[in-house]
Amino acid sequence: MSDDKLTQLAINTIRTLSIDAVQAAQSGHPGTPMALAPLVYTIWNRVMRFDPQDPIWPNRDRFVLSNGHASMLLWSVLHLTQTQAVNANHENLGRPSVSLDDIRRFRQIDSRAPGHPEYHWVSDVEATTGPLGQGVATSVGMAIAEKWLADRYNKPDFEVFG
């Protein structure tokens, strides 16, 4: 399979996971995940630095979803990348952060794939973003913190934070 066909298959998989989950829940917004699937695929595969086997790696890039109603984008990507679950003590639990069964229970009570991401419920959810726009402010704060950490702890020829 060519790279272009594989990329399109991945994008379409994000879309169909999102469409199916919203349809099954009879609640949610499929339009935004469908439209933004190519963007999310590109960011996660060509821009972001992250390790799905170590979702708490300190120098990872963070993906903050400001429009929580499009959360199926995040659940799809976490499932497809097989991002691992960690507990509150940052111990790897040896299971996916978001399983296909979690996606099947999208927006249901006690689901690990709620309608809006909640910090600490699922690995790689970096912040709870309720009101629209809150995620933008949170992202800026995280970037400032990362810059501060880099200025404080990076040494010549030893970059801890980049």
C-alpha atoms as a printed R data frame, in Angstrom:
    type eleno elety resid chain resno       x      y      z
1   ATOM     1    CA   MET     A     1   0.000  0.000  0.000
2   ATOM     2    CA   SER     A     2   1.391  3.401 -0.942
3   ATOM     3    CA   ASP     A     3   2.015  6.051  1.714
4   ATOM     4    CA   ASP     A     4  -0.776  8.200  0.271
5   ATOM     5    CA   LYS     A     5  -3.281  5.347  0.444
6   ATOM     6    CA   LEU     A     6  -2.202  4.451  3.975
7   ATOM     7    CA   THR     A     7  -2.571  8.079  5.058
8   ATOM     8    CA   GLN     A     8  -6.059  8.274  3.537
9   ATOM     9    CA   LEU     A     9  -7.023  4.994  5.214
10  ATOM    10    CA   ALA     A    10  -5.878  6.346  8.595
11  ATOM    11    CA   ILE     A    11  -7.810  9.592  8.099
12  ATOM    12    CA   ASN     A    12 -10.925  7.710  7.045
13  ATOM    13    CA   THR     A    13 -10.573  5.414 10.062
14  ATOM    14    CA   ILE     A    14 -10.559  8.433 12.386
15  ATOM    15    CA   ARG     A    15 -13.649  9.685 10.576
16  ATOM    16    CA   THR     A    16 -15.545  6.405 10.690
17  ATOM    17    CA   LEU     A    17 -14.718  5.758 14.348
18  ATOM    18    CA   SER     A    18 -16.068  9.231 15.100
19  ATOM    19    CA   ILE     A    19 -19.194  8.845 12.960
20  ATOM    20    CA   ASP     A    20 -19.996  5.405 14.381
21  ATOM    21    CA   ALA     A    21 -19.492  6.497 17.999
22  ATOM    22    CA   VAL     A    22 -21.674  9.592 17.653
23  ATOM    23    CA   GLN     A    23 -24.355  7.566 15.879
24  ATOM    24    CA   ALA     A    24 -24.317  4.832 18.534
25  ATOM    25    CA   ALA     A    25 -24.512  7.395 21.345
26  ATOM    26    CA   GLN     A    26 -27.274  9.280 19.531
27  ATOM    27    CA   SER     A    27 -25.510 12.328 20.884
28  ATOM    28    CA   GLY     A    28 -22.552 14.440 19.855
29  ATOM    29    CA   HIS     A    29 -21.189 16.256 16.856
30  ATOM    30    CA   PRO     A    30 -19.797 14.190 13.953
31  ATOM    31    CA   GLY     A    31 -19.103 17.140 11.636
32  ATOM    32    CA   THR     A    32 -16.060 18.548 13.408
33  ATOM    33    CA   PRO     A    33 -14.270 15.194 13.800
34  ATOM    34    CA   MET     A    34 -14.988 14.383 10.147
35  ATOM    35    CA   ALA     A    35 -13.668 17.740  8.953
36  ATOM    36    CA   LEU     A    36 -10.626 17.849 11.231
37  ATOM    37    CA   ALA     A    37  -9.493 14.227 10.810
38  ATOM    38    CA   PRO     A    38  -6.799 15.161  8.220
39  ATOM    39    CA   LEU     A    39  -5.494 17.934 10.469
40  ATOM    40    CA   VAL     A    40  -5.375 15.732 13.576
41  ATOM    41    CA   TYR     A    41  -3.713 12.928 11.615
42  ATOM    42    CA   THR     A    42  -1.066 15.344 10.327
43  ATOM    43    CA   ILE     A    43  -0.403 16.905 13.733
44  ATOM    44    CA   TRP     A    44  -0.073 13.556 15.520
45  ATOM    45    CA   ASN     A    45   2.063 11.957 12.786
46  ATOM    46    CA   ARG     A    46   4.203 14.768 11.448
47  ATOM    47    CA   VAL     A    47   4.387 17.463 14.110
48  ATOM    48    CA   MET     A    48   3.906 16.195 17.645
49  ATOM    49    CA   ARG     A    49   6.612 14.490 19.651
50  ATOM    50    CA   PHE     A    50   5.013 11.843 21.828
51  ATOM    51    CA   ASP     A    51   5.545  8.239 22.768
52  ATOM    52    CA   PRO     A    52   2.338  6.171 23.003
53  ATOM    53    CA   GLN     A    53   4.228  3.661 25.180
54  ATOM    54    CA   ASP     A    54   5.179  6.461 27.627
55  ATOM    55    CA   PRO     A    55   2.319  8.981 27.646
56  ATOM    56    CA   ILE     A    56   3.785 10.868 30.616
57  ATOM    57    CA   TRP     A    57   7.196 11.496 29.024
58  ATOM    58    CA   PRO     A    58   8.064 14.988 30.359
59  ATOM    59    CA   ASN     A    59   9.275 16.402 27.030
60  ATOM    60    CA   ARG     A    60   6.207 15.302 25.061
61  ATOM    61    CA   ASP     A    61   4.148 17.704 23.046
62  ATOM    62    CA   ARG     A    62   0.688 18.192 24.479
63  ATOM    63    CA   PHE     A    63  -2.542 18.110 22.502
64  ATOM    64    CA   VAL     A    64  -5.189 20.218 24.212
65  ATOM    65    CA   LEU     A    65  -8.630 19.903 22.674
66  ATOM    66    CA   SER     A    66 -10.403 23.188 23.260
67  ATOM    67    CA   ASN     A    67 -13.604 22.186 21.495
68  ATOM    68    CA   GLY     A    68 -14.512 19.211 23.650
69  ATOM    69    CA   HIS     A    69 -17.582 18.453 21.563
70  ATOM    70    CA   ALA     A    70 -15.111 17.122 18.983
71  ATOM    71    CA   SER     A    71 -13.632 14.718 21.541
72  ATOM    72    CA   MET     A    72 -14.016 11.734 19.213
73  ATOM    73    CA   LEU     A    73 -10.963 13.089 17.398
74  ATOM    74    CA   LEU     A    74  -8.939 12.575 20.549
75  ATOM    75    CA   TRP     A    75 -10.467  9.201 21.451
76  ATOM    76    CA   SER     A    76  -9.875  7.928 17.907
77  ATOM    77    CA   VAL     A    77  -6.242  8.993 17.824
78  ATOM    78    CA   LEU     A    78  -5.496  7.651 21.306
79  ATOM    79    CA   HIS     A    79  -7.040  4.332 20.288
80  ATOM    80    CA   LEU     A    80  -5.290  4.127 16.912
81  ATOM    81    CA   THR     A    81  -1.868  5.056 18.335
82  ATOM    82    CA   GLN     A    82  -2.368  2.470 21.093
83  ATOM    83    CA   THR     A    83  -1.429  5.031 23.720
84  ATOM    84    CA   GLN     A    84  -0.938  3.186 26.989
85  ATOM    85    CA   ALA     A    85  -2.943  3.812 30.150
86  ATOM    86    CA   VAL     A    86  -1.177  5.018 33.279
87  ATOM    87    CA   ASN     A    87  -2.555  5.388 36.786
88  ATOM    88    CA   ALA     A    88  -2.355  8.362 39.171
89  ATOM    89    CA   ASN     A    89   1.112  7.190 40.249
90  ATOM    90    CA   HIS     A    90   2.245  7.309 36.597
91  ATOM    91    CA   GLU     A    91   2.620  3.538 36.406
92  ATOM    92    CA   ASN     A    92   1.977  1.917 33.036
93  ATOM    93    CA   LEU     A    93  -1.069 -0.328 33.348
94  ATOM    94    CA   GLY     A    94  -0.239 -2.495 30.331
95  ATOM    95    CA   ARG     A    95  -3.478 -1.723 28.506
96  ATOM    96    CA   PRO     A    96  -4.611  0.886 26.003
97  ATOM    97    CA   SER     A    97  -5.712  4.248 27.276
98  ATOM    98    CA   VAL     A    98  -8.776  4.116 25.005
99  ATOM    99    CA   SER     A    99 -10.050  0.766 23.781
100 ATOM   100    CA   LEU     A   100 -12.535  0.076 21.030
101 ATOM   101    CA   ASP     A   101 -15.054 -0.839 23.750
102 ATOM   102    CA   ASP     A   102 -14.491  2.606 25.323
103 ATOM   103    CA   ILE     A   103 -15.305  4.174 21.961
104 ATOM   104    CA   ARG     A   104 -18.397  1.990 21.674
105 ATOM   105    CA   ARG     A   105 -19.532  3.495 25.006
106 ATOM   106    CA   PHE     A   106 -18.824  7.078 23.884
107 ATOM   107    CA   ARG     A   107 -20.825  9.634 25.905
108 ATOM   108    CA   GLN     A   108 -22.273  6.958 28.214
109 ATOM   109    CA   ILE     A   109 -22.151  7.035 32.017
110 ATOM   110    CA   ASP     A   110 -18.751  5.893 33.349
111 ATOM   111    CA   SER     A   111 -17.300  5.751 29.840
112 ATOM   112    CA   ARG     A   112 -13.578  6.411 29.430
113 ATOM   113    CA   ALA     A   113 -14.598  8.287 26.273
114 ATOM   114    CA   PRO     A   114 -16.912 10.994 27.605
115 ATOM   115    CA   GLY     A   115 -18.395 13.797 25.529
116 ATOM   116    CA   HIS     A   116 -15.754 16.214 26.826
117 ATOM   117    CA   PRO     A   117 -12.258 15.053 27.855
118 ATOM   118    CA   GLU     A   118 -11.541 15.097 31.590
119 ATOM   119    CA   TYR     A   119  -7.995 15.369 32.911
120 ATOM   120    CA   HIS     A   120  -6.760 12.254 34.763
121 ATOM   121    CA   TRP     A   121  -9.544  9.970 33.472
122 ATOM   122    CA   VAL     A   122  -7.576  8.936 30.394
123 ATOM   123    CA   SER     A   123  -3.842  9.000 29.627
124 ATOM   124    CA   ASP     A   124  -2.820 11.823 27.290
125 ATOM   125    CA   VAL     A   125  -5.767 14.046 28.179
126 ATOM   126    CA   GLU     A   126  -3.694 17.013 29.272
127 ATOM   127    CA   ALA     A   127  -6.465 19.284 30.538
128 ATOM   128    CA   THR     A   128 -10.185 19.464 31.163
129 ATOM   129    CA   THR     A   129 -11.549 22.084 28.795
130 ATOM   130    CA   GLY     A   130 -15.115 23.033 29.446
131 ATOM   131    CA   PRO     A   131 -15.939 26.454 27.993
132 ATOM   132    CA   LEU     A   132 -14.871 27.028 24.406
133 ATOM   133    CA   GLY     A   133 -11.584 28.882 24.296
134 ATOM   134    CA   GLN     A   134 -10.388 27.638 27.669
135 ATOM   135    CA   GLY     A   135  -8.090 25.190 25.914
136 ATOM   136    CA   VAL     A   136  -6.337 28.012 24.081
137 ATOM   137    CA   ALA     A   137  -5.508 29.735 27.363
138 ATOM   138    CA   THR     A   138  -4.443 26.414 28.887
139 ATOM   139    CA   SER     A   139  -2.170 25.690 25.916
140 ATOM   140    CA   VAL     A   140  -0.498 29.080 26.200
141 ATOM   141    CA   GLY     A   141   0.089 28.481 29.909
142 ATOM   142    CA   MET     A   142   1.595 25.068 29.185
143 ATOM   143    CA   ALA     A   143   3.906 26.589 26.557
144 ATOM   144    CA   ILE     A   144   5.070 29.264 28.999
145 ATOM   145    CA   ALA     A   145   5.714 26.595 31.643
146 ATOM   146    CA   GLU     A   146   7.701 24.504 29.151
147 ATOM   147    CA   LYS     A   147   9.819 27.545 28.242
148 ATOM   148    CA   TRP     A   148  10.456 28.259 31.922
149 ATOM   149    CA   LEU     A   149  11.475 24.630 32.533
150 ATOM   150    CA   ALA     A   150  13.817 24.713 29.530
151 ATOM   151    CA   ASP     A   151  15.458 27.948 30.699
152 ATOM   152    CA   ARG     A   152  15.902 26.536 34.194
153 ATOM   153    CA   TYR     A   153  16.989 22.930 33.518
154 ATOM   154    CA   ASN     A   154  18.478 22.693 30.013
155 ATOM   155    CA   LYS     A   155  22.263 22.759 29.891
156 ATOM   156    CA   PRO     A   156  24.584 23.091 26.909
157 ATOM   157    CA   ASP     A   157  24.529 19.783 25.018
158 ATOM   158    CA   PHE     A   158  21.849 18.440 27.408
159 ATOM   159    CA   GLU     A   159  18.331 19.437 26.449
160 ATOM   160    CA   VAL     A   160  15.727 18.163 28.886
161 ATOM   161    CA   PHE     A   161  12.862 20.298 27.555
162 ATOM   162    CA   GLY     A   162  12.568 21.422 23.959
